[in-house]
Short mmCIF file of C-alpha atoms and ligand atoms in Angstrom, two decimals:
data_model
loop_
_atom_site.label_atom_id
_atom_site.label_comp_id
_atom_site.label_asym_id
_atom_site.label_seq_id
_atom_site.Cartn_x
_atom_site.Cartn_y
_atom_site.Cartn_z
CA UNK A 1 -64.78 12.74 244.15
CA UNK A 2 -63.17 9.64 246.26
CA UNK A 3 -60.85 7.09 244.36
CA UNK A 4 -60.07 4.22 245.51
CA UNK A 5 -57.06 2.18 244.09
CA UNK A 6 -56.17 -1.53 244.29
CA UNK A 7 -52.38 -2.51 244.36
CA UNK A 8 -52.13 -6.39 243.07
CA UNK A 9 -47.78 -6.04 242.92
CA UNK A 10 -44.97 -6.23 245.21
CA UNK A 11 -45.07 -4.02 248.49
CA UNK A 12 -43.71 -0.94 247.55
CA UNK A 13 -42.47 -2.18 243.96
CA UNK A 14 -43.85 -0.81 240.52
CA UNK A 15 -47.46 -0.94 240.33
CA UNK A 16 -47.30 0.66 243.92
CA UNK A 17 -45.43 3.97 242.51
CA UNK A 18 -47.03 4.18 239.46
CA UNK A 19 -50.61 4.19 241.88
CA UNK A 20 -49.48 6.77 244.31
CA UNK A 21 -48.45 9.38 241.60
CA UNK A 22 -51.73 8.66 240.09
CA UNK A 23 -53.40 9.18 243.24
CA UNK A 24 -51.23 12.59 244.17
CA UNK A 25 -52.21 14.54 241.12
CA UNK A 26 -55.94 13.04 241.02
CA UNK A 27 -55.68 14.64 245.18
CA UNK A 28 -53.95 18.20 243.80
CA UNK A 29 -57.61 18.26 241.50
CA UNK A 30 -59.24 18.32 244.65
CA UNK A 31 -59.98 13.93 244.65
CA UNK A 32 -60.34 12.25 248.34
CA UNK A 33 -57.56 9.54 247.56
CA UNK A 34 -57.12 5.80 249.40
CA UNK A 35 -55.01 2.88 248.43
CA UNK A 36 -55.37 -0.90 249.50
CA UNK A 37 -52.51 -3.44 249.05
CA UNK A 38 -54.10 -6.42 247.84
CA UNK A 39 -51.18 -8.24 249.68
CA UNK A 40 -52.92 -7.19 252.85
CA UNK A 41 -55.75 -8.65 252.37
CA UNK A 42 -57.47 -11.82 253.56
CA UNK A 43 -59.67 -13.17 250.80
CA UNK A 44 -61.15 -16.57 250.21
CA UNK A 45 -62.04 -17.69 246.75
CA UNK A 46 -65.59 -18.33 245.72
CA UNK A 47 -67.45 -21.08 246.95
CA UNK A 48 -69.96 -20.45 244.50
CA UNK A 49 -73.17 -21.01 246.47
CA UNK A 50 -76.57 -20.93 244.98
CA UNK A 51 -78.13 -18.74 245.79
CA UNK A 52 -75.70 -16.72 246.49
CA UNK A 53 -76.28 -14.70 249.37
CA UNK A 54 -73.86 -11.87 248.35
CA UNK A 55 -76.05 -11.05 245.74
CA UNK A 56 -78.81 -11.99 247.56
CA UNK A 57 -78.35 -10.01 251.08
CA UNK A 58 -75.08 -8.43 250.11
CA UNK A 59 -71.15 -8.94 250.96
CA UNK A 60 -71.35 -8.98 254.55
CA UNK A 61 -73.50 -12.28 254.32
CA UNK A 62 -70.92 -14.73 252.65
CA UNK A 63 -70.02 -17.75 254.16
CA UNK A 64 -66.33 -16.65 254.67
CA UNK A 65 -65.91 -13.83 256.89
CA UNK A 66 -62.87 -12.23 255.35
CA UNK A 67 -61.77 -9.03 254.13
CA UNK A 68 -63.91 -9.20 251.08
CA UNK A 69 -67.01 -7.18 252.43
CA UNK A 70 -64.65 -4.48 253.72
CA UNK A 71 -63.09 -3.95 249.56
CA UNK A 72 -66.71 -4.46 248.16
CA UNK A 73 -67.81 -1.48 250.45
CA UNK A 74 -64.69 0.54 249.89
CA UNK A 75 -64.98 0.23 246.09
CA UNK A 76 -68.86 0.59 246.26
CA UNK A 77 -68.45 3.87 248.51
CA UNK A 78 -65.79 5.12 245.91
CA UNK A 79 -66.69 7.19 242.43
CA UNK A 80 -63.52 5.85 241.08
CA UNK A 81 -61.79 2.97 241.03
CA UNK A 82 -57.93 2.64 240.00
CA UNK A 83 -56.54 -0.58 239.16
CA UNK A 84 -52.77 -1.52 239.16
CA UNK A 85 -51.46 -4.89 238.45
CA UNK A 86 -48.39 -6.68 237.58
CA UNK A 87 -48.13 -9.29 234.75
CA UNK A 88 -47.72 -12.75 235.81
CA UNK A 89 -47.61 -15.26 233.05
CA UNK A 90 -49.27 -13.21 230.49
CA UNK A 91 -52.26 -12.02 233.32
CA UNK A 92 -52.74 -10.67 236.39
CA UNK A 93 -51.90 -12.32 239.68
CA UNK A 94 -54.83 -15.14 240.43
CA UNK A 95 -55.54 -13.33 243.62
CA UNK A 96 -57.11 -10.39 242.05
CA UNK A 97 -59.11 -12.99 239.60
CA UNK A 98 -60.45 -14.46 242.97
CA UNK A 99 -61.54 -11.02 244.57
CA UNK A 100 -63.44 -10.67 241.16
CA UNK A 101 -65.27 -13.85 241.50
CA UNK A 102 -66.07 -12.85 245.17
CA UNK A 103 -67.15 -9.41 244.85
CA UNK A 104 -67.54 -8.31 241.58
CA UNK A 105 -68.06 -10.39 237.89
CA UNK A 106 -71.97 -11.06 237.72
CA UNK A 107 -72.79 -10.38 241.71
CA UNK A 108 -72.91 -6.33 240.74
CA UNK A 109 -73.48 -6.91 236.92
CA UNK A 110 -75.88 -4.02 236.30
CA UNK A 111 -78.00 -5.87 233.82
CA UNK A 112 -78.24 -8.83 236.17
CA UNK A 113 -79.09 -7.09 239.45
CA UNK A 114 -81.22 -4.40 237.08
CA UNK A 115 -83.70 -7.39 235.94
CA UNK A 116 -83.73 -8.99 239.38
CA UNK A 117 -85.05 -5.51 240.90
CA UNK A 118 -87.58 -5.25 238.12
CA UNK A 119 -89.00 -9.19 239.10
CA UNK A 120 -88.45 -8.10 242.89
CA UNK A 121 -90.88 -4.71 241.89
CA UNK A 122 -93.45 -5.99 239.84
CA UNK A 123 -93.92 -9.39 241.74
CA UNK A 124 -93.11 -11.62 239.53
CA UNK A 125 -90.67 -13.76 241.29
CA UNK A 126 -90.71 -15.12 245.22
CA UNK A 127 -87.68 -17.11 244.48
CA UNK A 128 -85.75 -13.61 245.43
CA UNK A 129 -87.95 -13.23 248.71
CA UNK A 130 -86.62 -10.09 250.73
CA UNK A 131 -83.89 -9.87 248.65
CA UNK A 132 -81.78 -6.42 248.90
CA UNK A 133 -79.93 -5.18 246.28
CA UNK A 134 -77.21 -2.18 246.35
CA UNK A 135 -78.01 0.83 244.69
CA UNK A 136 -74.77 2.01 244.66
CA UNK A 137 -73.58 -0.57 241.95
CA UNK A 138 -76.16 1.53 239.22
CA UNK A 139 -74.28 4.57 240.06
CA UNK A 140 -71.84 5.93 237.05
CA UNK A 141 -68.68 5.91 237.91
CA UNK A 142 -65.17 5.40 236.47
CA UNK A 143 -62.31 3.19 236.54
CA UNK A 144 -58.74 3.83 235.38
CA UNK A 145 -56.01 0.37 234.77
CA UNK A 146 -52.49 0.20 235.27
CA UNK A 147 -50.35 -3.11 234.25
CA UNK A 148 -46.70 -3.31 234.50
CA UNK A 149 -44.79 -6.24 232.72
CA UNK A 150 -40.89 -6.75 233.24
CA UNK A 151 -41.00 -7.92 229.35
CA UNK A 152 -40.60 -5.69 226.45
CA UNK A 153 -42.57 -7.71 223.97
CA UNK A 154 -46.44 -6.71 224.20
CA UNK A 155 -47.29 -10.58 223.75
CA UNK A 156 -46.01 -11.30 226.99
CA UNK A 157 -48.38 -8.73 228.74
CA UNK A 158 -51.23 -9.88 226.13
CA UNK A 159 -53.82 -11.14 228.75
CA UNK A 160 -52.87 -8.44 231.27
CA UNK A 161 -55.20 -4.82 230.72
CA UNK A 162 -58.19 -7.31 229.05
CA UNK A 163 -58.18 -9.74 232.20
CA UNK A 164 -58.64 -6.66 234.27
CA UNK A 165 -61.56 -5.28 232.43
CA UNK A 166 -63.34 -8.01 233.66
CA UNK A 167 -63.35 -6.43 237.08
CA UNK A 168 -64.39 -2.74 235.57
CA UNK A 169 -67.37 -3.53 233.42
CA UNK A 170 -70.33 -5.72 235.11
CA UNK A 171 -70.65 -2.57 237.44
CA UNK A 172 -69.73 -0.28 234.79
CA UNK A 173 -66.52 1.34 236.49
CA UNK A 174 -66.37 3.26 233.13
CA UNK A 175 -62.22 2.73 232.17
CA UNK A 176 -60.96 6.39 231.16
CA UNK A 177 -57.48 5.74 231.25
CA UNK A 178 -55.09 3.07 230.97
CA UNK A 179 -51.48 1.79 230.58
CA UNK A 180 -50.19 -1.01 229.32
CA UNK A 181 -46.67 -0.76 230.91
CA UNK A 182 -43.50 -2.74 229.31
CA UNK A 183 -39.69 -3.25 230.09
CA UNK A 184 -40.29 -2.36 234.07
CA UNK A 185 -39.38 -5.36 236.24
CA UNK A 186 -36.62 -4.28 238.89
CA UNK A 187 -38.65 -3.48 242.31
CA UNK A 188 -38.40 -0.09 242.24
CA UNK A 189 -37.86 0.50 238.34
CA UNK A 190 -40.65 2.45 237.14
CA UNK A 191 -38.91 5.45 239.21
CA UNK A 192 -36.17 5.47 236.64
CA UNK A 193 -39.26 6.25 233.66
CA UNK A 194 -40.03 9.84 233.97
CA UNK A 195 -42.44 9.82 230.99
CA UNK A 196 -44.02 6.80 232.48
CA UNK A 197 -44.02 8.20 235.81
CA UNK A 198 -46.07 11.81 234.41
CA UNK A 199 -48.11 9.04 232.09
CA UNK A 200 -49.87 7.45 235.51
CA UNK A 201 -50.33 11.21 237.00
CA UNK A 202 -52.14 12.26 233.86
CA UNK A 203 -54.30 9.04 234.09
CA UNK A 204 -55.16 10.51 238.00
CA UNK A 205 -56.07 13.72 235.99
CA UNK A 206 -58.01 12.13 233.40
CA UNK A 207 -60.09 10.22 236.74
CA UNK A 208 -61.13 13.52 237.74
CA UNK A 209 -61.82 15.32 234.76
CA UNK A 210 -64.24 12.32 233.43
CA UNK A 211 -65.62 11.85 236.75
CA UNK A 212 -66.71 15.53 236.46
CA UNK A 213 -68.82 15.12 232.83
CA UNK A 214 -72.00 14.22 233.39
CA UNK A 215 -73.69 11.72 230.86
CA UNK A 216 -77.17 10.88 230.31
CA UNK A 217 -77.70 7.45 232.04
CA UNK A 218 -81.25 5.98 232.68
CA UNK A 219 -81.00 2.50 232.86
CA UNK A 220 -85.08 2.24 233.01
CA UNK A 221 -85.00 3.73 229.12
CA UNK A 222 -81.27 2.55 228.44
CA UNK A 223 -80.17 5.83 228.14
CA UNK A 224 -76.64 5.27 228.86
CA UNK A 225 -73.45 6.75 227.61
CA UNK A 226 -70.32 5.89 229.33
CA UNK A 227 -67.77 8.62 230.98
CA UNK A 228 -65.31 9.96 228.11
CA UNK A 229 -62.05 8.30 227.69
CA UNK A 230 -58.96 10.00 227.46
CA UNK A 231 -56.00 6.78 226.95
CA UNK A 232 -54.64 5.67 224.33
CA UNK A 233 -56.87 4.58 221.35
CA UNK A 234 -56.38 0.59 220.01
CA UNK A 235 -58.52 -1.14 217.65
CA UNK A 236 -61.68 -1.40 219.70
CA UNK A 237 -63.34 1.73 220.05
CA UNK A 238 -65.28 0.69 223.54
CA UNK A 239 -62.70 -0.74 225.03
CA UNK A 240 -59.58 0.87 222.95
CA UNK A 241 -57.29 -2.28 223.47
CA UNK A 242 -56.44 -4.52 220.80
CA UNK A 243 -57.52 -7.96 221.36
CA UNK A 244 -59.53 -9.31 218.52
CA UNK A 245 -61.44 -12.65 218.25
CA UNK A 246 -61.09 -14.22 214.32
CA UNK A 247 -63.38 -16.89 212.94
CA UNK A 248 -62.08 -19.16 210.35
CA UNK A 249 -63.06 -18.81 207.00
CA UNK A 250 -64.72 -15.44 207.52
CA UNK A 251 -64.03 -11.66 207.72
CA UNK A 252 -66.17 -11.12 211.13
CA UNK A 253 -64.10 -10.15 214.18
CA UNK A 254 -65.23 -9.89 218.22
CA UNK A 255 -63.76 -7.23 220.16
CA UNK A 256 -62.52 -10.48 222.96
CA UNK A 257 -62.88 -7.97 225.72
CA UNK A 258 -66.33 -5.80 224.95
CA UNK A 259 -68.15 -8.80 222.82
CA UNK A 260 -68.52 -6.12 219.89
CA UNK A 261 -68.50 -7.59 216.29
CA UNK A 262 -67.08 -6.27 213.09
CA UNK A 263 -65.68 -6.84 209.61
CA UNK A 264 -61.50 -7.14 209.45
CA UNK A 265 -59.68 -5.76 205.94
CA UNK A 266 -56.46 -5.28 204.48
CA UNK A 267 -55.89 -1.80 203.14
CA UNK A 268 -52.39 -0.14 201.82
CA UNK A 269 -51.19 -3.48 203.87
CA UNK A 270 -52.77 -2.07 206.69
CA UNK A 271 -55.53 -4.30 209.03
CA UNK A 272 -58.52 -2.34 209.25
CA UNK A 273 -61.39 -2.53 211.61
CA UNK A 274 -65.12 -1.45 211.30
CA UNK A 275 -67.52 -1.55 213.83
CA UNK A 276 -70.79 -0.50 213.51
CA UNK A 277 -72.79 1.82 215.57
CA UNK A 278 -75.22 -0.70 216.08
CA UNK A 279 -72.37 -3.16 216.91
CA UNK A 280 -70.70 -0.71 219.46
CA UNK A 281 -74.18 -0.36 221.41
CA UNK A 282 -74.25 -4.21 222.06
CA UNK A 283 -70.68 -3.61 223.78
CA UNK A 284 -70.41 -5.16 227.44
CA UNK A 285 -69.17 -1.42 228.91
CA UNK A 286 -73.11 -0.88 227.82
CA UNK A 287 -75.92 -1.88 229.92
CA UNK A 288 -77.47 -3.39 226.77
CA UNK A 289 -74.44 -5.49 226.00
CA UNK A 290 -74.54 -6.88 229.37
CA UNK A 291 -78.59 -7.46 229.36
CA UNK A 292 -77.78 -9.34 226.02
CA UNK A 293 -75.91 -11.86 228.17
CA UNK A 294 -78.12 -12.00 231.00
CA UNK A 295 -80.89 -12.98 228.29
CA UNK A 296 -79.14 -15.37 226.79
CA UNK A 297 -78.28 -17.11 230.40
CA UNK A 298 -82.00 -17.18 231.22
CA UNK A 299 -82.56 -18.89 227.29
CA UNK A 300 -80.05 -21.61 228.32
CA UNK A 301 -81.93 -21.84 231.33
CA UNK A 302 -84.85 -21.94 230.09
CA UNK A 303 -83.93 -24.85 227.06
CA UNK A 304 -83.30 -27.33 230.07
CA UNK A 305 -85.89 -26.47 232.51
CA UNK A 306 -87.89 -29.76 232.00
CA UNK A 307 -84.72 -31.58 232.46
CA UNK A 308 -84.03 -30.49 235.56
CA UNK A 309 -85.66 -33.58 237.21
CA UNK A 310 -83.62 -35.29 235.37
CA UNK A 311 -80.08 -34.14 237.43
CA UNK A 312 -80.05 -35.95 241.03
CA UNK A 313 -80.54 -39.41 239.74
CA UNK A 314 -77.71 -38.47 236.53
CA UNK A 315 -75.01 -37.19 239.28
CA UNK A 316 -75.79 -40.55 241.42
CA UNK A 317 -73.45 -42.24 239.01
CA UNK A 318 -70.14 -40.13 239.65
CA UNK A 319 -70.40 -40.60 243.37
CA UNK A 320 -68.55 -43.96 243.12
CA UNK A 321 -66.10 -42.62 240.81
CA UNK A 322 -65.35 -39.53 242.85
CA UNK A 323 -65.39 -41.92 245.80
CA UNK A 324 -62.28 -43.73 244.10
CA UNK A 325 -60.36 -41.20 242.50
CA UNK A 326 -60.76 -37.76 244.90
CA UNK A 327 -57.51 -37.26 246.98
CA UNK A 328 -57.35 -34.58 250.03
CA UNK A 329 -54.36 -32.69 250.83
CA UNK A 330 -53.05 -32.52 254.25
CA UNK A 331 -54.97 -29.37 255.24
CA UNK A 332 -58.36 -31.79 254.66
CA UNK A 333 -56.88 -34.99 256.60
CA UNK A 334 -58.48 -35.79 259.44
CA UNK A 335 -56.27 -34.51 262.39
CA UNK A 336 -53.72 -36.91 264.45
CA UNK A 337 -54.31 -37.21 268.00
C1 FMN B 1 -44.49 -15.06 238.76
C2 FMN B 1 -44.11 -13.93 237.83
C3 FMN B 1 -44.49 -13.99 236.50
C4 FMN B 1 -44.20 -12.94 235.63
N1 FMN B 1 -44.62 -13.01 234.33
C5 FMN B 1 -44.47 -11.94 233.51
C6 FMN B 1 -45.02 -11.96 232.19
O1 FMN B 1 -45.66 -12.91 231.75
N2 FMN B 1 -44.82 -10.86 231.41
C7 FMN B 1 -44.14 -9.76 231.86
O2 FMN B 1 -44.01 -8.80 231.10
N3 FMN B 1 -43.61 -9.72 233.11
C8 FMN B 1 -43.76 -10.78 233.94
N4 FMN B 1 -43.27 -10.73 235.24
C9 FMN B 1 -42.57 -9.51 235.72
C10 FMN B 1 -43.47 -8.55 236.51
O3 FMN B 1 -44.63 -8.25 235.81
C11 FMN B 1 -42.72 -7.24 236.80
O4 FMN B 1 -41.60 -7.52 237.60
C12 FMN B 1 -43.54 -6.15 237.46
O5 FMN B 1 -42.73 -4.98 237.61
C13 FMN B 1 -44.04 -6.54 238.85
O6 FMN B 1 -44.82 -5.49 239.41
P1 FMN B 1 -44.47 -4.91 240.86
O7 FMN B 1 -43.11 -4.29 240.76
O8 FMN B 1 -45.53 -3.91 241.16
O9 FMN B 1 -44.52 -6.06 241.81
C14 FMN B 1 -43.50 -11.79 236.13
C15 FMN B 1 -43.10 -11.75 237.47
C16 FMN B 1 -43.41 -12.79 238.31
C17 FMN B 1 -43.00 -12.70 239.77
#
């Protein structure tokens, strides 16, 4: 098994030690082990062409030639993929959100890439031409998250594991372990946390060990069952964190990271959760939840199709007004002689 793990913190600071432990007893269970400093790296944020040629022709054929190709392969090469981030204002840093947009979020959603193949196959599109799309993003594999926050209050790290999900399940890096950790912010700190310190070398077992199940996984019949988790449990029981979506007026709750719906009570003063089965197989760390999206982005484009005509002469009008009130910073000013 090869992990590869992504540093977002300080060089040499928390998330960094907390990784390499990880990594050291996921490499005594036999694991081929690399790290990447995201620090190091030289990547642009998206650009957002259409089409895209990333997912079109793959990573190498952006517009910016950057590091970015280089992390997609690494992490594309890798069966698992470890995570470590520091909080910064309730998230992680914006950097890693950027790589995300690049690289992962819908250019290797399974569902996404899954339906284009199928149109590519069959014939039924030549909008997608010679398009070539990477098998390796349909391959199971697993992820594993570590945040660090210097605050002791969970609210302040509230955004911090969830926001980082978003970079584990459109390719289905199947999250087996995680921790959410608290009260660490001295560079250097987490060395003074033994229990924490044994916590992020169990989650480097618990990479291995789910690697190593096998589960059935056909996306043609939607056979899929996700790697076993070993973490802590939350409330969700996809993605076992605790970030719920309410809706006035109503009992019905979202899961805000996996999309799942259920019913919220009040027992023995105790909140209660129930998801469904039926619920839980709609989750976004399922192929199905994440073809549920992709359907309902074609139905929106669909509903506006005939309007499409429509948008040059509509967007004419702003082109005074951006004309007027767009500013360029001194990177964009033409240069002095
Ligand atoms: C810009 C900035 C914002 C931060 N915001 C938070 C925060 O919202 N919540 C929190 O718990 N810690 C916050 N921290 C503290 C860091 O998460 C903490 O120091 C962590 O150990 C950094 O990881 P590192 O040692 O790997 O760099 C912030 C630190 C910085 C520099």
């Amino acid at each position: 098994m090869k992990i590869v793990a992504l540093t977002a913190g300080r060089r040499n600071a928390n998330c960094e030690i907390f990784t390499i432990e990880a990594l050291n007893a996921a490499k005594e269970l036999g694991a081929e082990v690399e790290m990447i400093r995201m620090l190091d790296l030289e990547i642009h944020s998206c650009a957002v062409c259409w089409p895209c040629p990333v997912i079109m022709k793959g990573a190498e054929h952006c517009i910016y030639k950057d590091d970015a190709a280089w992390l997609y392969n690494k992490l594309f090469d890798a069966d698992g993929f470890l995570l470590a981030a520091p909080c910064y204002s309730l998230t992680p840093p914006g950097q890693l959100i950027a790589i995300r947009d690049r690289i992962m979020g819908p250019r290797v959603d399974i569902a996404c890439n899954w339906k284009m193949k199928q149109m590519v196959k069959n014939d039924l599109t030549d909008k997608f031409g010679d398009m070539e799309i990477d098998d390796r993003i349909f391959r199971r594999k697993v992820g594993a998250m570590i945040s660090v926050g210097g605050a002791t209050t969970e609210h302040w790290v509230s955004l911090c594991l969830a926001s980082m999900q978003t970079l584990m399940f459109p390719a289905q890096f199947n999250v087996c372990d995680q921790m959410n950790v608290t009260g660490v912010a001295e560079d250097g700190a987490a060395t003074l946390f033994p229990e924490l310190i044994e916590q992020a070398r169990q989650l480097g077992r618990n990479m291995v060990k789910s690697f190593e199940v096998d589960v059935p996984y056909e996306l043609n019949d939607a056979i899929d069952h996700k790697k076993p988790y070993y973490g802590p449990e939350g409330y969700c029981p996809m993605c076992h964190q605790n970030l719920m979506m309410f809706y006035p007026d109503s009992d019905k709750v979202s899961c805000a990271i996996c999309g799942i719906d259920g019913k919220v009570s009040v027992e023995d003063g105790k909140v209660k959760f129930t998801f469904t089965e039926e619920a839980m197989s709609h989750s976004r760390h399922l192929f199905q939840g994440l073809k549920d999206h992709d359907d309902e982005v074609f139905e929106v484009a669909k509903a506006l199709k005939d309007k499409l005509p429509l948008l040059p002469e509509n967007r004419k009008a702003y082109k005074p007004l951006e004309k007027e009130f767009l500013i360029k910073p001194p990177s964009k000013q033409p240069k002095q002689a």
